[in-house]
PDB file of C-alpha atoms and ligand atoms in Angstrom:
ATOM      1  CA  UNK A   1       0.000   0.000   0.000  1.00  0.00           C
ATOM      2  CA  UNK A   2       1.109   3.438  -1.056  1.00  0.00           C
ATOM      3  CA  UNK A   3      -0.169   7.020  -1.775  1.00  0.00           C
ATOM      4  CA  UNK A   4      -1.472   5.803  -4.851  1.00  0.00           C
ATOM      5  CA  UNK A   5      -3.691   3.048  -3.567  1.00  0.00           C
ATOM      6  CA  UNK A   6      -7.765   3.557  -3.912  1.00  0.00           C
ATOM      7  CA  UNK A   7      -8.988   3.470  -0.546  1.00  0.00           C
ATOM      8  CA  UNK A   8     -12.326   2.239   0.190  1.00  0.00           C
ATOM      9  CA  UNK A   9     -14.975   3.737   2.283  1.00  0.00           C
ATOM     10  CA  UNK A  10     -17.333   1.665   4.618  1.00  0.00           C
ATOM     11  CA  UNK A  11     -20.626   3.626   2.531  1.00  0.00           C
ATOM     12  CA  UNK A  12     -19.378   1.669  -0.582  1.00  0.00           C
ATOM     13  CA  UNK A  13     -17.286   5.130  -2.073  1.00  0.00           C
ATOM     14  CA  UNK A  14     -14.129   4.448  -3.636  1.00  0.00           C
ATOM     15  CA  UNK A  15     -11.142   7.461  -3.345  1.00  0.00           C
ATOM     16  CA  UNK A  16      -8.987   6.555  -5.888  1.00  0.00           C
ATOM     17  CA  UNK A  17      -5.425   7.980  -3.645  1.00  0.00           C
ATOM     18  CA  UNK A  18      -4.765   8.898  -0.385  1.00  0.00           C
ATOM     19  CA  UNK A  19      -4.224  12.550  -0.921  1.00  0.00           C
ATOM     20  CA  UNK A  20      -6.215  14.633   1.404  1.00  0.00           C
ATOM     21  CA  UNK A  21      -6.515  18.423   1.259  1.00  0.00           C
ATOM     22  CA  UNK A  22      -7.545  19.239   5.064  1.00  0.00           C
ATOM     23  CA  UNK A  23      -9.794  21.774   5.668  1.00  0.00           C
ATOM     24  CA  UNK A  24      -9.006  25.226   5.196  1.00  0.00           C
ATOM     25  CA  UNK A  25     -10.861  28.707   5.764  1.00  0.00           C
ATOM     26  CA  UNK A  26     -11.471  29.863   2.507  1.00  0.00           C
ATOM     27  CA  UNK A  27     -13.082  32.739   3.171  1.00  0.00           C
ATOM     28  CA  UNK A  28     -14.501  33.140  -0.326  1.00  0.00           C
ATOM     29  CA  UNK A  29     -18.188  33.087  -0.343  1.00  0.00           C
ATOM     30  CA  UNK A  30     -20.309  35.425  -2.426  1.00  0.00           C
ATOM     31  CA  UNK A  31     -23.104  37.595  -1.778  1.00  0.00           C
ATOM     32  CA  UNK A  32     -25.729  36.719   0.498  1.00  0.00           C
ATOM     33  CA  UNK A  33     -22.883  34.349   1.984  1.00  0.00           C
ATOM     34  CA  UNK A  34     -23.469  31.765  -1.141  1.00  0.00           C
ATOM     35  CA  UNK A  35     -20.673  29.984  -2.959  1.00  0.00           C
ATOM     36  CA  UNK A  36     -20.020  31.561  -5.805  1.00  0.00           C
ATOM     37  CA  UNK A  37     -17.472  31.801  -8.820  1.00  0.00           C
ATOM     38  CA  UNK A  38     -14.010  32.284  -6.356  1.00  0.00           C
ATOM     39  CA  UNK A  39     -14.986  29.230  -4.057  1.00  0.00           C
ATOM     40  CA  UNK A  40     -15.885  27.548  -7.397  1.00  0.00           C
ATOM     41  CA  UNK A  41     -12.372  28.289  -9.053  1.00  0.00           C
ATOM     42  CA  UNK A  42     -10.355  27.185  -6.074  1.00  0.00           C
ATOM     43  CA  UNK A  43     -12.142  23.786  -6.112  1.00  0.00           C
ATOM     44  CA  UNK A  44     -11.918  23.321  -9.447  1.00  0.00           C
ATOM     45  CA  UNK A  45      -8.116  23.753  -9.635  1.00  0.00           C
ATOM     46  CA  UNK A  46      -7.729  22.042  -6.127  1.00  0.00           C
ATOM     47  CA  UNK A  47      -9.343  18.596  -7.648  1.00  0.00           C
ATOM     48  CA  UNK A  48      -7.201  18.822 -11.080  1.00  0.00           C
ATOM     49  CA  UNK A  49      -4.089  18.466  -8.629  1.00  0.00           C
ATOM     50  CA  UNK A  50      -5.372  15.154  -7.843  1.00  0.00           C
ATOM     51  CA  UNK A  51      -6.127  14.564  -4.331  1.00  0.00           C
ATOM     52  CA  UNK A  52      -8.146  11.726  -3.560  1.00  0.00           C
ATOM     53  CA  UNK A  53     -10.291  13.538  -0.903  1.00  0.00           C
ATOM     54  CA  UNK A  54     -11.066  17.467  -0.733  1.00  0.00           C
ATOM     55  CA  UNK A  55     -12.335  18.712   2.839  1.00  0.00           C
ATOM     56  CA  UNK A  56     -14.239  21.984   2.701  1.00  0.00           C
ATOM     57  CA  UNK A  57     -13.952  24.571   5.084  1.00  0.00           C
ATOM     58  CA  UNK A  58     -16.613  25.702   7.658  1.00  0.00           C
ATOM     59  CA  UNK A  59     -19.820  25.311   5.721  1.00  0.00           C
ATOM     60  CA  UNK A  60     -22.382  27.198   8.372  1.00  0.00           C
ATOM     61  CA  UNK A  61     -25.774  26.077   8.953  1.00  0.00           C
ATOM     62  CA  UNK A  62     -27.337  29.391  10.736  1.00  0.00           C
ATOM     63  CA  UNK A  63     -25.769  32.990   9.563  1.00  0.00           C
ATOM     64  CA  UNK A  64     -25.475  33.835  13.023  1.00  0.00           C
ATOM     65  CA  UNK A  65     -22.812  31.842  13.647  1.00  0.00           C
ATOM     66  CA  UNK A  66     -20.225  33.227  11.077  1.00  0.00           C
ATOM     67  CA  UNK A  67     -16.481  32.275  11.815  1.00  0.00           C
ATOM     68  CA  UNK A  68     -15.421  35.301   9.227  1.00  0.00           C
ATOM     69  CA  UNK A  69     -17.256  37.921   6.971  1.00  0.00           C
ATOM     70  CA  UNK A  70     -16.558  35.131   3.967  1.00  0.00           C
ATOM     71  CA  UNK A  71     -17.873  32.076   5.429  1.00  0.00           C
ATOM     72  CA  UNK A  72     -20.612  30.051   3.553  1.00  0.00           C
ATOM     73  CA  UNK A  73     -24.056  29.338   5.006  1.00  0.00           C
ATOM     74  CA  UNK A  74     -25.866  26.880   3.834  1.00  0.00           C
ATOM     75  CA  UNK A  75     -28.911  27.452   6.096  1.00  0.00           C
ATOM     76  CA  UNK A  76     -32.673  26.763   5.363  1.00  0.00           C
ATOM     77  CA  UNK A  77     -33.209  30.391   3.185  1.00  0.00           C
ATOM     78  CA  UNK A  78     -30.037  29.131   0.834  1.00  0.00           C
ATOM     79  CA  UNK A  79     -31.310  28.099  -2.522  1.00  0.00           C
ATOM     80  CA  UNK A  80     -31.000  25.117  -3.358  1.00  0.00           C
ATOM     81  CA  UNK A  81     -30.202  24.501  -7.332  1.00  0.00           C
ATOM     82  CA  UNK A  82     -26.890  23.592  -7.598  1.00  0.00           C
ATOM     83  CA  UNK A  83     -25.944  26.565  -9.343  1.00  0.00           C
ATOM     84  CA  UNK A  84     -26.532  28.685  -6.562  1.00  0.00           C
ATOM     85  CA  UNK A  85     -25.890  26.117  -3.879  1.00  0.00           C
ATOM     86  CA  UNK A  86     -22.485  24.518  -4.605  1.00  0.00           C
ATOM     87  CA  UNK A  87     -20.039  23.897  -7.858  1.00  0.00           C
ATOM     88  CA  UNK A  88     -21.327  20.860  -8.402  1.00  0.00           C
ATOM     89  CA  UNK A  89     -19.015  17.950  -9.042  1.00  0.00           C
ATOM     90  CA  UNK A  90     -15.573  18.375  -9.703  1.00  0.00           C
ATOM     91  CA  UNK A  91     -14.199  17.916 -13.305  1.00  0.00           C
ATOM     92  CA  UNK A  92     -11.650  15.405 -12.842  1.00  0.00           C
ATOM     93  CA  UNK A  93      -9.552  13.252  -9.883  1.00  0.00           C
ATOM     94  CA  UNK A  94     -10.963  14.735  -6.104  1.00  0.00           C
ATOM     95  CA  UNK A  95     -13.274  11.301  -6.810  1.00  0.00           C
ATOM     96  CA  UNK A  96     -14.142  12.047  -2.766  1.00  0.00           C
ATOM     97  CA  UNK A  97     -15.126  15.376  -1.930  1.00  0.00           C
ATOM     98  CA  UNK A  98     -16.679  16.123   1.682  1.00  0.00           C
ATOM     99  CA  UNK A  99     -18.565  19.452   2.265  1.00  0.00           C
ATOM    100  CA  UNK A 100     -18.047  20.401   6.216  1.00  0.00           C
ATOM    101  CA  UNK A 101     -21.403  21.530   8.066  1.00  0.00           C
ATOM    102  CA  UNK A 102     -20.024  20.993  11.236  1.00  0.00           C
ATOM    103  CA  UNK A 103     -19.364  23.479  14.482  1.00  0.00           C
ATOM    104  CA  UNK A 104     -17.143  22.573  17.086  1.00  0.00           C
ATOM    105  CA  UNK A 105     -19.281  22.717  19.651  1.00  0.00           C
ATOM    106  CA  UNK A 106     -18.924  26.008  21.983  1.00  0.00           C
ATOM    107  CA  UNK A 107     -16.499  27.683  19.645  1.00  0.00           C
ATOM    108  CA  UNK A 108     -18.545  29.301  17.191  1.00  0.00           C
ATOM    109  CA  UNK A 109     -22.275  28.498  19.277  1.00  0.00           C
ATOM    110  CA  UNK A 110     -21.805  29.031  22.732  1.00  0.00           C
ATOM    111  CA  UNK A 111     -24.717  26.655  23.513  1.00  0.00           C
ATOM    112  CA  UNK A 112     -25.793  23.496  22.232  1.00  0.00           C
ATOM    113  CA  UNK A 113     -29.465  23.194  20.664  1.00  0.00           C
ATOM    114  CA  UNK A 114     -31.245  20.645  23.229  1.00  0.00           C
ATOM    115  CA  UNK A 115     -34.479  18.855  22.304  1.00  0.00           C
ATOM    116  CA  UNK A 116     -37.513  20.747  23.074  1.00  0.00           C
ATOM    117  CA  UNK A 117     -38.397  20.268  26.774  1.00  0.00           C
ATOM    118  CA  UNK A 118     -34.640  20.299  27.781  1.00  0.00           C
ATOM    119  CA  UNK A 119     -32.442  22.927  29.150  1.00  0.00           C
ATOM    120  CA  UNK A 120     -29.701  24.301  26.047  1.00  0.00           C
ATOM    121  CA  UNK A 121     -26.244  22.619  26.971  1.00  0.00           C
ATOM    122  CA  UNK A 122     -23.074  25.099  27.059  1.00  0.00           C
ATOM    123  CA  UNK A 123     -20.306  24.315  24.967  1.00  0.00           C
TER     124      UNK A 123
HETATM  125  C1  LIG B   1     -13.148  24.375   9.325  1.00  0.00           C
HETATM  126  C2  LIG B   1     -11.650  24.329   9.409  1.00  0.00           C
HETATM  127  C3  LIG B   1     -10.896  25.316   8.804  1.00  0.00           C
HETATM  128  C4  LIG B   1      -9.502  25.274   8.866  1.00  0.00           C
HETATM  129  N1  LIG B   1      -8.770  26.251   8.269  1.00  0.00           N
HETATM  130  C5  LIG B   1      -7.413  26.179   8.274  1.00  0.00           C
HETATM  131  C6  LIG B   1      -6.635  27.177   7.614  1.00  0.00           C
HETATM  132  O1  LIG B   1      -7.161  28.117   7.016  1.00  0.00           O
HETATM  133  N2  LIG B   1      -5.291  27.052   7.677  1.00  0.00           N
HETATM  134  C7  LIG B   1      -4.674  26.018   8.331  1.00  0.00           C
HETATM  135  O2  LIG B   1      -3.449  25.966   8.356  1.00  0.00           O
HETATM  136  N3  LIG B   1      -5.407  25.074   8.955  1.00  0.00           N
HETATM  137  C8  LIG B   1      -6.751  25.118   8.934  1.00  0.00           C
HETATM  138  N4  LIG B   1      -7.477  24.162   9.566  1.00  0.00           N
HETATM  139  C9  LIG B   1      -6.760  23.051  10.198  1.00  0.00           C
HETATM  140  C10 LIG B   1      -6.344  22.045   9.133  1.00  0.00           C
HETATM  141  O3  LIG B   1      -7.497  21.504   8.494  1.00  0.00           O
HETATM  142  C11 LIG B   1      -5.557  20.878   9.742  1.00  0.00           C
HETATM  143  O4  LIG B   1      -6.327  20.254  10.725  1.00  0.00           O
HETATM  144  C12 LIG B   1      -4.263  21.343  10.327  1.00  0.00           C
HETATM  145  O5  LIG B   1      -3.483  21.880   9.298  1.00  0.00           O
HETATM  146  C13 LIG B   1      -3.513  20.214  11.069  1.00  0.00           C
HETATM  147  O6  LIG B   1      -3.364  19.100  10.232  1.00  0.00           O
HETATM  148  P1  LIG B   1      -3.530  17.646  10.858  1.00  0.00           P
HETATM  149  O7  LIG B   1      -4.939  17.585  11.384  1.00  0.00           O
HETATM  150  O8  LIG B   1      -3.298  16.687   9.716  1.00  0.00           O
HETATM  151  O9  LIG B   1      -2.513  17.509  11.944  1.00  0.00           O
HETATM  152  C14 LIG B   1      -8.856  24.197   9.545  1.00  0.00           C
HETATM  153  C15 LIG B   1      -9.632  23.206  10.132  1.00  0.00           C
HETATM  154  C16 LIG B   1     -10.995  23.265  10.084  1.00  0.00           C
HETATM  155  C17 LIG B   1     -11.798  22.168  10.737  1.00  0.00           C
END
């Protein structure tokens, strides 16, 4: 086994290397926080380098929790055609491409949702 050996996922995906971009704050989203053409370019050219596996930065999930004026949300208001919502798949290699919609918890929400009923947990 080297770099260059497909890995397979438990779901059934396939990434054809072991090359992982980590994640990385682009900082590049468009109006209305929406990714746009400069989010779009970077990925592009990111999966024609080849890596088997491209991790997206912070992809928010409520606009008040911005980590930086550029951060995407992706929040119930985004729209959702692919145009608007995302660049779609990339063009070649990057076979495995994850989009990030998590929060450490407590860093960028102070509290934790809690079912209804239940007190909100801190961080
Ligand atoms: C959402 C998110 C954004 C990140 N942004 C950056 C970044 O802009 N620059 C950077 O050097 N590391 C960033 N990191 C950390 C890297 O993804 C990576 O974890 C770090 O370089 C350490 O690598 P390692 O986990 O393989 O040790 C970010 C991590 C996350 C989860």
């Amino acid at each position: 086994m080297d770099l260059f050996t497909p890995l397979d996922l438990p779901h059934g995906g396939r990434l054809p290397n072991r090359l992982a971009k980590a994640a990385m704050e682009e900082g590049l989203a468009g109006p209305g926080q929406l990714p746009g053409e400069r989010i779009e370019h970077l990925y592009r050219r990111w999966a024609q380098g080849g890596a088997g596996l491209l991790i997206t930065g912070n992809v928010m999930v409520d606009r008040r929790a911005l980590t930086a004026p550029g951060t995407v949300v992706l929040d119930a208001h985004a729209p959702s055609a692919p145009s608007a919502a995302g660049p779609g798949p990339p063009p070649r290699a990057a076979a495995g491409s994850g989009c990030r919609s998590t929060t450490p918890a407590g860093r960028s929400a102070p509290r934790c949702p809690a079912p209804p009923g239940r007190p909100p947990r801190s961080g």
